[in-house]
Short mmCIF file of N, CA and C in Angstrom, two decimals:
data_model
loop_
_atom_site.label_atom_id
_atom_site.label_comp_id
_atom_site.label_asym_id
_atom_site.label_seq_id
_atom_site.Cartn_x
_atom_site.Cartn_y
_atom_site.Cartn_z
N UNK A 7 0.90 -1.11 -0.07
CA UNK A 7 0.21 -0.12 0.25
C UNK A 7 0.59 1.56 0.21
N UNK A 8 1.77 1.10 0.66
CA UNK A 8 2.69 2.46 0.89
C UNK A 8 3.16 2.83 -0.37
N UNK A 9 3.68 1.40 -0.93
CA UNK A 9 4.41 1.74 -2.58
C UNK A 9 3.26 2.35 -3.26
N UNK A 10 2.39 1.99 -3.85
CA UNK A 10 1.07 2.39 -4.33
C UNK A 10 0.76 3.73 -4.11
N UNK A 11 1.01 4.48 -2.56
CA UNK A 11 0.56 6.07 -2.31
C UNK A 11 2.20 6.74 -2.84
N UNK A 12 3.04 5.83 -2.91
CA UNK A 12 4.45 6.90 -3.34
C UNK A 12 4.24 7.06 -4.90
N UNK A 13 4.31 5.74 -5.24
CA UNK A 13 3.73 5.79 -6.78
C UNK A 13 2.72 6.93 -7.15
N UNK A 14 1.81 7.06 -6.68
CA UNK A 14 0.35 7.92 -6.87
C UNK A 14 0.87 9.03 -6.95
N UNK A 15 1.69 9.57 -5.28
CA UNK A 15 2.33 10.72 -4.87
C UNK A 15 3.28 11.10 -5.99
N UNK A 16 4.59 10.51 -6.31
CA UNK A 16 4.85 11.30 -7.30
C UNK A 16 4.33 11.40 -8.89
N UNK A 17 3.40 10.47 -9.12
CA UNK A 17 3.12 10.88 -10.54
C UNK A 17 1.99 11.86 -10.49
N UNK A 18 1.60 12.50 -9.65
CA UNK A 18 0.74 13.90 -9.30
C UNK A 18 1.95 14.99 -9.38
N UNK A 19 2.69 14.67 -8.57
CA UNK A 19 3.66 15.62 -8.67
C UNK A 19 4.46 16.19 -10.08
N UNK A 20 4.64 14.90 -10.86
CA UNK A 20 5.04 15.06 -12.54
C UNK A 20 3.78 15.38 -13.39
N UNK A 21 2.43 15.13 -12.52
CA UNK A 21 1.29 15.99 -13.64
C UNK A 21 1.46 17.45 -13.49
N UNK A 22 1.98 17.97 -12.50
CA UNK A 22 1.65 19.05 -11.52
C UNK A 22 2.66 19.90 -12.34
N UNK A 23 3.71 19.26 -12.46
CA UNK A 23 5.02 20.38 -13.41
C UNK A 23 5.07 20.37 -14.36
N UNK A 24 4.47 19.05 -14.78
CA UNK A 24 4.14 19.19 -16.86
C UNK A 24 2.96 20.60 -16.78
N UNK A 25 2.15 20.36 -16.50
CA UNK A 25 1.07 21.13 -16.52
C UNK A 25 1.78 22.89 -15.95
N UNK A 26 2.35 23.22 -14.77
CA UNK A 26 3.02 24.22 -14.76
C UNK A 26 3.82 24.99 -15.83
N UNK A 27 5.02 23.90 -16.73
CA UNK A 27 5.40 24.29 -17.51
C UNK A 27 4.68 24.30 -18.51
N UNK A 28 3.81 23.77 -19.34
CA UNK A 28 2.81 23.70 -20.11
C UNK A 28 2.11 25.47 -20.26
N UNK A 29 2.10 25.68 -18.72
CA UNK A 29 1.05 27.08 -18.79
C UNK A 29 2.26 28.36 -18.33
N UNK A 30 3.39 27.90 -18.37
CA UNK A 30 4.36 29.20 -18.32
C UNK A 30 4.30 30.15 -19.58
N UNK A 31 5.02 30.99 -18.83
CA UNK A 31 4.87 32.29 -20.20
C UNK A 31 5.80 31.92 -20.96
N UNK A 32 5.26 31.95 -22.18
CA UNK A 32 6.07 31.48 -23.33
C UNK A 32 7.31 32.54 -23.63
N UNK A 33 8.26 31.92 -23.77
CA UNK A 33 9.81 32.27 -24.27
C UNK A 33 9.35 32.96 -25.43
N UNK A 34 10.16 34.32 -25.72
CA UNK A 34 10.33 35.05 -27.00
C UNK A 34 10.62 34.01 -27.95
N UNK A 35 9.79 33.98 -29.05
CA UNK A 35 10.41 33.58 -30.27
C UNK A 35 11.20 34.15 -31.09
N UNK A 36 11.78 32.75 -31.92
CA UNK A 36 13.04 33.24 -32.52
C UNK A 36 12.12 33.78 -33.95
N UNK A 37 13.41 35.17 -34.19
CA UNK A 37 12.46 36.00 -35.36
C UNK A 37 13.17 35.32 -36.44
N UNK A 38 12.42 35.19 -37.70
CA UNK A 38 12.84 34.30 -38.83
C UNK A 38 12.73 35.26 -39.96
N UNK A 39 13.14 34.41 -41.16
CA UNK A 39 12.96 35.14 -42.37
C UNK A 39 12.32 34.31 -43.48
N UNK A 40 11.07 35.04 -43.63
CA UNK A 40 10.45 34.64 -44.62
C UNK A 40 10.38 35.23 -45.82
N UNK A 41 9.99 33.94 -46.66
CA UNK A 41 9.92 34.38 -48.23
C UNK A 41 8.87 34.22 -48.96
N UNK A 42 8.02 34.94 -49.25
CA UNK A 42 6.33 35.01 -50.10
C UNK A 42 7.04 35.02 -51.54
N UNK A 43 6.38 34.09 -52.33
CA UNK A 43 6.62 33.79 -53.61
C UNK A 43 4.99 34.38 -54.01
N UNK A 44 4.89 35.09 -54.99
CA UNK A 44 3.52 35.52 -54.89
C UNK A 44 3.57 35.18 -56.73
N UNK A 45 2.54 34.48 -57.41
CA UNK A 45 2.57 34.09 -58.94
C UNK A 45 1.57 34.94 -59.77
N UNK A 46 0.49 34.93 -58.85
CA UNK A 46 -0.88 35.08 -59.42
C UNK A 46 -0.90 36.61 -59.02
N UNK A 47 -2.05 37.49 -59.99
CA UNK A 47 -2.91 38.90 -59.77
C UNK A 47 -4.10 38.53 -60.08
N UNK A 48 -4.28 37.79 -61.06
CA UNK A 48 -5.80 37.79 -61.09
C UNK A 48 -7.17 37.49 -59.64
N UNK A 49 -6.44 36.74 -58.95
CA UNK A 49 -7.28 36.86 -58.01
C UNK A 49 -7.02 37.62 -56.70
N UNK A 50 -7.69 38.49 -56.68
CA UNK A 50 -7.58 40.09 -55.93
C UNK A 50 -7.33 39.43 -53.99
N UNK A 51 -8.62 38.77 -53.61
CA UNK A 51 -8.06 37.85 -52.32
C UNK A 51 -6.80 36.97 -52.12
N UNK A 52 -6.62 36.57 -53.46
CA UNK A 52 -4.94 35.86 -53.14
C UNK A 52 -4.18 36.78 -53.06
N UNK A 53 -4.32 37.66 -54.08
CA UNK A 53 -3.01 38.65 -53.92
C UNK A 53 -3.00 39.62 -52.83
N UNK A 54 -3.93 39.93 -52.43
CA UNK A 54 -4.02 41.01 -51.21
C UNK A 54 -3.51 40.13 -49.67
N UNK A 55 -3.79 38.88 -49.74
CA UNK A 55 -3.65 37.65 -48.44
C UNK A 55 -1.99 37.60 -48.41
N UNK A 56 -1.19 37.57 -49.27
CA UNK A 56 0.10 37.21 -49.66
C UNK A 56 0.74 38.50 -48.91
N UNK A 57 0.13 39.67 -49.32
CA UNK A 57 0.87 40.82 -48.94
C UNK A 57 0.31 41.32 -47.24
N UNK A 58 -1.03 40.91 -46.94
CA UNK A 58 -1.36 40.98 -45.78
C UNK A 58 -0.44 39.49 -44.87
N UNK A 59 -0.16 38.76 -45.38
CA UNK A 59 0.79 37.66 -44.43
C UNK A 59 2.27 38.48 -44.00
N UNK A 60 2.86 38.90 -45.32
CA UNK A 60 4.22 39.56 -45.63
C UNK A 60 3.99 40.75 -44.29
N UNK A 61 2.94 41.44 -44.05
CA UNK A 61 2.55 43.31 -43.67
C UNK A 61 2.75 42.17 -42.01
N UNK A 62 2.01 41.39 -41.94
CA UNK A 62 1.72 40.90 -40.15
C UNK A 62 2.87 40.33 -39.93
N UNK A 63 3.75 39.40 -40.46
CA UNK A 63 5.29 38.83 -39.99
C UNK A 63 6.47 39.81 -39.96
N UNK A 64 6.18 41.26 -40.44
CA UNK A 64 7.09 42.01 -40.11
C UNK A 64 6.28 42.69 -39.29
N UNK A 65 5.07 42.86 -39.10
CA UNK A 65 4.69 43.30 -37.60
C UNK A 65 5.45 43.05 -36.41
N UNK A 66 5.50 41.32 -36.68
CA UNK A 66 5.82 40.53 -35.54
C UNK A 66 7.32 40.43 -35.31
N UNK A 67 7.90 41.13 -36.32
CA UNK A 67 9.51 41.52 -36.24
C UNK A 67 10.35 40.52 -36.92
N UNK A 68 9.45 39.75 -37.76
CA UNK A 68 10.56 39.03 -38.84
C UNK A 68 10.77 39.72 -39.99
N UNK A 69 11.57 39.32 -40.91
CA UNK A 69 12.51 39.70 -41.84
C UNK A 69 11.51 39.00 -43.18
N UNK A 70 11.45 39.99 -44.15
CA UNK A 70 10.18 39.48 -45.04
C UNK A 70 11.08 40.00 -46.40
N UNK A 71 11.29 39.00 -47.37
CA UNK A 71 11.20 39.14 -49.02
C UNK A 71 9.66 38.87 -49.04
N UNK A 72 9.54 39.24 -50.76
CA UNK A 72 8.76 39.11 -51.62
C UNK A 72 8.93 38.73 -53.13
N UNK A 73 8.89 37.57 -53.55
CA UNK A 73 9.31 37.28 -54.91
C UNK A 73 7.91 37.25 -55.91
N UNK A 74 7.95 38.27 -56.61
CA UNK A 74 6.57 38.50 -57.72
C UNK A 74 7.25 37.82 -58.97
N UNK A 75 6.50 37.18 -59.35
CA UNK A 75 6.82 36.39 -60.55
C UNK A 75 5.63 36.31 -61.35
N UNK A 76 5.74 35.91 -62.81
CA UNK A 76 4.28 36.06 -63.54
C UNK A 76 3.49 36.72 -63.81
N UNK A 77 2.15 36.95 -63.68
CA UNK A 77 1.34 38.05 -63.57
C UNK A 77 1.29 38.59 -62.24
N UNK A 78 2.09 38.17 -61.58
CA UNK A 78 2.22 38.93 -59.99
C UNK A 78 3.34 40.02 -59.71
N UNK A 79 4.00 40.22 -60.99
CA UNK A 79 4.75 41.49 -61.05
C UNK A 79 3.81 42.71 -61.01
N UNK A 80 2.88 42.76 -61.84
CA UNK A 80 1.47 43.57 -62.08
C UNK A 80 1.48 44.57 -60.64
N UNK A 81 1.35 43.42 -59.82
CA UNK A 81 0.69 43.86 -58.19
C UNK A 81 1.23 45.26 -57.75
N UNK A 82 2.63 45.78 -58.35
CA UNK A 82 3.73 46.66 -58.19
C UNK A 82 3.00 47.85 -59.17
N UNK A 83 2.34 48.08 -59.85
CA UNK A 83 1.63 48.81 -60.88
C UNK A 83 0.73 49.60 -60.00
N UNK A 84 1.23 51.28 -59.69
CA UNK A 84 0.30 51.92 -59.22
C UNK A 84 -0.62 52.11 -59.21
N UNK A 85 -1.54 51.81 -60.06
CA UNK A 85 -2.96 51.44 -60.54
C UNK A 85 -3.19 50.05 -59.61
N UNK A 86 -2.93 49.18 -59.92
CA UNK A 86 -2.99 48.14 -59.04
C UNK A 86 -3.10 48.13 -57.43
N UNK A 87 -1.90 48.85 -57.45
CA UNK A 87 -2.01 49.16 -55.68
C UNK A 87 -3.04 49.45 -54.92
N UNK A 88 -3.26 50.82 -55.92
CA UNK A 88 -4.33 51.39 -55.01
C UNK A 88 -5.81 50.99 -55.24
N UNK A 89 -5.99 50.06 -56.28
CA UNK A 89 -7.64 49.39 -56.87
C UNK A 89 -7.85 48.31 -56.19
N UNK A 90 -6.80 47.42 -55.92
CA UNK A 90 -6.89 45.89 -55.64
C UNK A 90 -7.49 45.87 -54.25
N UNK A 91 -8.79 45.21 -53.50
CA UNK A 91 -9.16 44.77 -52.53
C UNK A 91 -9.40 43.61 -52.41
N UNK A 92 -8.81 42.64 -51.77
CA UNK A 92 -9.43 41.41 -51.48
C UNK A 92 -10.69 40.92 -50.88
N UNK A 93 -11.26 40.10 -50.94
CA UNK A 93 -12.36 39.88 -49.72
C UNK A 93 -12.22 39.39 -48.79
N UNK A 94 -12.26 40.24 -48.04
CA UNK A 94 -11.75 39.58 -46.48
C UNK A 94 -10.51 39.62 -45.92
N UNK A 95 -9.60 40.08 -47.20
CA UNK A 95 -8.27 40.37 -47.13
C UNK A 95 -7.63 41.79 -46.82
N UNK A 96 -8.10 42.31 -47.36
CA UNK A 96 -7.73 43.96 -47.16
C UNK A 96 -7.75 44.77 -48.53
N UNK A 97 -7.21 45.86 -48.46
CA UNK A 97 -6.88 46.63 -49.42
C UNK A 97 -5.14 46.74 -50.22
N UNK A 98 -4.69 45.88 -50.96
CA UNK A 98 -3.27 46.29 -51.44
C UNK A 98 -2.01 46.96 -51.08
N UNK A 99 -2.88 48.45 -51.51
CA UNK A 99 -2.46 49.59 -50.30
C UNK A 99 -1.57 49.84 -49.53
N UNK A 100 -2.54 49.74 -48.52
CA UNK A 100 -1.99 49.05 -47.30
C UNK A 100 -1.42 48.64 -46.79
N UNK A 101 -1.68 46.84 -47.46
CA UNK A 101 -0.61 46.40 -47.37
C UNK A 101 0.55 46.63 -47.41
N UNK A 102 0.88 46.94 -48.95
CA UNK A 102 1.96 47.48 -49.57
C UNK A 102 2.87 48.15 -48.17
N UNK A 103 2.12 49.69 -48.27
CA UNK A 103 2.42 50.60 -47.62
C UNK A 103 3.18 50.02 -46.30
N UNK A 104 2.32 49.51 -45.63
CA UNK A 104 2.78 49.08 -44.19
C UNK A 104 4.27 48.06 -44.50
N UNK A 105 4.36 47.43 -45.25
CA UNK A 105 5.48 46.26 -45.99
C UNK A 105 6.46 47.08 -46.10
N UNK A 106 6.16 48.33 -46.79
CA UNK A 106 7.78 49.56 -47.13
C UNK A 106 8.09 49.97 -45.89
N UNK A 107 7.14 50.39 -45.15
CA UNK A 107 7.24 50.78 -43.71
C UNK A 107 7.92 50.08 -42.69
N UNK A 108 8.20 48.74 -42.87
CA UNK A 108 8.61 48.27 -42.16
C UNK A 108 10.10 46.90 -42.93
N UNK A 109 10.37 48.25 -43.69
CA UNK A 109 11.72 47.39 -44.25
C UNK A 109 11.29 45.73 -45.39
N UNK A 110 10.57 45.47 -45.48
CA UNK A 110 10.25 44.48 -46.82
C UNK A 110 10.66 45.09 -47.91
N UNK A 111 11.02 43.88 -48.28
CA UNK A 111 11.80 43.95 -49.94
C UNK A 111 10.87 43.37 -50.96
N UNK A 112 10.97 43.82 -52.20
CA UNK A 112 10.34 43.17 -53.37
C UNK A 112 11.23 42.83 -54.36
N UNK A 113 11.24 41.81 -54.84
CA UNK A 113 11.69 41.19 -55.94
C UNK A 113 10.70 41.03 -57.37
N UNK A 114 11.10 41.27 -58.45
CA UNK A 114 10.46 40.68 -59.32
C UNK A 114 10.91 40.26 -60.08
N UNK A 115 10.40 39.18 -60.91
CA UNK A 115 11.13 38.43 -62.15
C UNK A 115 11.34 39.34 -63.37
N UNK A 116 12.34 39.28 -64.12
CA UNK A 116 12.90 40.14 -64.64
C UNK A 116 12.57 39.33 -66.27
N UNK A 117 12.35 38.56 -66.11
CA UNK A 117 11.65 38.10 -67.21
C UNK A 117 10.11 38.34 -67.29
N UNK A 118 9.45 37.68 -66.39
CA UNK A 118 8.20 38.44 -66.06
C UNK A 118 7.59 39.73 -66.90
N UNK A 119 8.47 40.77 -65.81
CA UNK A 119 7.99 42.01 -65.86
C UNK A 119 8.50 42.73 -67.21
N UNK A 120 9.72 41.60 -68.00
CA UNK A 120 9.78 42.38 -69.46
C UNK A 120 8.62 42.11 -70.34
N UNK A 121 8.35 40.67 -70.48
CA UNK A 121 6.76 40.16 -71.16
C UNK A 121 5.95 40.86 -70.86
N UNK A 122 5.57 41.73 -69.90
CA UNK A 122 4.44 42.42 -69.17
C UNK A 122 4.55 43.91 -69.54
N UNK A 123 5.75 44.49 -70.03
CA UNK A 123 5.82 45.71 -69.97
C UNK A 123 6.49 46.45 -68.65
N UNK A 124 6.83 45.90 -67.77
CA UNK A 124 7.02 46.75 -66.84
C UNK A 124 8.23 46.99 -66.55
N UNK A 125 8.71 48.28 -66.49
CA UNK A 125 9.71 49.08 -66.86
C UNK A 125 10.59 49.47 -65.44
N UNK A 126 11.69 50.13 -65.20
CA UNK A 126 12.42 50.18 -64.01
C UNK A 126 11.50 51.84 -63.64
N UNK A 127 11.10 52.46 -64.48
CA UNK A 127 10.46 53.60 -63.96
C UNK A 127 9.24 53.09 -62.98
N UNK A 128 8.34 52.23 -63.35
CA UNK A 128 7.20 51.21 -62.67
C UNK A 128 7.89 51.34 -61.10
N UNK A 129 8.91 51.05 -60.92
CA UNK A 129 10.06 50.64 -59.43
C UNK A 129 10.25 51.31 -59.11
N UNK A 130 10.86 52.48 -59.74
CA UNK A 130 10.78 54.21 -58.92
C UNK A 130 10.40 54.20 -58.02
N UNK A 131 11.27 54.58 -56.61
CA UNK A 131 10.88 54.79 -55.27
C UNK A 131 9.90 53.51 -54.45
N UNK A 132 10.39 52.27 -55.04
CA UNK A 132 9.76 51.53 -54.21
C UNK A 132 11.10 50.77 -54.21
N UNK A 133 10.76 49.69 -52.76
CA UNK A 133 11.87 48.90 -52.70
C UNK A 133 11.64 47.39 -53.20
N UNK A 134 12.51 47.35 -54.36
CA UNK A 134 11.94 46.87 -55.33
C UNK A 134 13.00 46.38 -56.23
N UNK A 135 13.55 45.65 -56.70
CA UNK A 135 14.36 45.27 -58.36
C UNK A 135 13.84 44.06 -58.99
N UNK A 136 14.83 43.88 -59.85
CA UNK A 136 14.61 43.17 -60.86
C UNK A 136 15.12 42.07 -60.85
N UNK A 137 14.93 40.78 -60.52
CA UNK A 137 15.41 39.77 -60.47
C UNK A 137 15.56 38.31 -61.00
N UNK A 138 16.87 37.84 -61.13
CA UNK A 138 16.86 36.66 -62.01
C UNK A 138 16.31 34.84 -61.02
N UNK A 139 15.92 33.80 -61.59
CA UNK A 139 15.38 33.01 -61.01
C UNK A 139 17.05 32.59 -59.87
N UNK A 140 18.09 32.91 -60.12
CA UNK A 140 19.07 32.46 -59.18
C UNK A 140 18.66 33.48 -58.05
N UNK A 141 18.07 34.61 -57.91
CA UNK A 141 18.08 35.19 -56.67
C UNK A 141 16.68 34.29 -55.79
N UNK A 142 15.66 34.11 -56.81
CA UNK A 142 14.59 33.39 -55.95
C UNK A 142 15.26 32.49 -55.25
N UNK A 143 16.25 31.50 -55.99
CA UNK A 143 16.80 30.01 -55.36
C UNK A 143 17.39 30.64 -54.22
N UNK A 144 18.46 31.80 -54.13
CA UNK A 144 19.32 31.99 -53.27
C UNK A 144 18.22 32.38 -51.99
N UNK A 145 17.20 33.31 -52.21
CA UNK A 145 15.75 33.72 -50.76
C UNK A 145 15.73 32.40 -50.32
N UNK A 146 14.85 31.55 -51.10
CA UNK A 146 14.58 30.52 -50.57
C UNK A 146 15.39 29.67 -49.67
N UNK A 147 17.12 29.28 -49.79
CA UNK A 147 17.59 28.38 -49.15
C UNK A 147 17.80 29.56 -47.91
N UNK A 148 17.87 31.07 -47.97
CA UNK A 148 18.30 31.28 -47.00
C UNK A 148 17.21 32.20 -46.23
N UNK A 149 16.09 31.55 -46.26
CA UNK A 149 14.87 32.03 -45.36
C UNK A 149 14.63 30.44 -44.63
N UNK A 150 13.96 31.12 -43.76
CA UNK A 150 13.24 30.04 -42.56
C UNK A 150 12.08 29.58 -43.22
N UNK A 151 11.35 29.83 -43.62
CA UNK A 151 9.69 29.35 -44.45
C UNK A 151 9.52 30.50 -45.62
N UNK A 152 8.93 29.43 -46.46
CA UNK A 152 8.25 30.07 -47.43
C UNK A 152 6.79 30.01 -47.90
N UNK A 153 6.11 30.97 -48.49
CA UNK A 153 4.52 30.61 -48.45
C UNK A 153 4.75 31.23 -49.84
N UNK A 154 3.84 30.18 -50.72
CA UNK A 154 3.70 30.97 -52.37
C UNK A 154 2.20 30.97 -52.51
N UNK A 155 1.70 31.77 -53.23
CA UNK A 155 0.54 32.51 -53.55
C UNK A 155 0.46 32.15 -54.97
#
């Protein structure tokens, strides 16, 4: 009987200790590097969601790079930035401005941009540059997490 009481007591102490540890204040999370790869612009909700996720990660102190390829290079055109609103995901302009303010960085596929008539003038004043697929690969290997939209 004494052994049973000791075993039950040890079990309860261990359970209490586990509960206390699981409910302790969370430790500060490691800041991460995110890459958000966007390839579509025809779905306003999806496009705005990509920028919203980038904005959110930056607000939480993480580092974010966005690589726009395919039709998504159009997302940095001023007209698109000003007019695109996602259903439940907000206004592209507001997300873009927050990304810029928090030092987010944009890379546009040079080949995609060229095929769609995007010029350097379209990027003037924006934290953006044209890039080759090698840059996408480098960013991916340097990142902790990758999101694709």
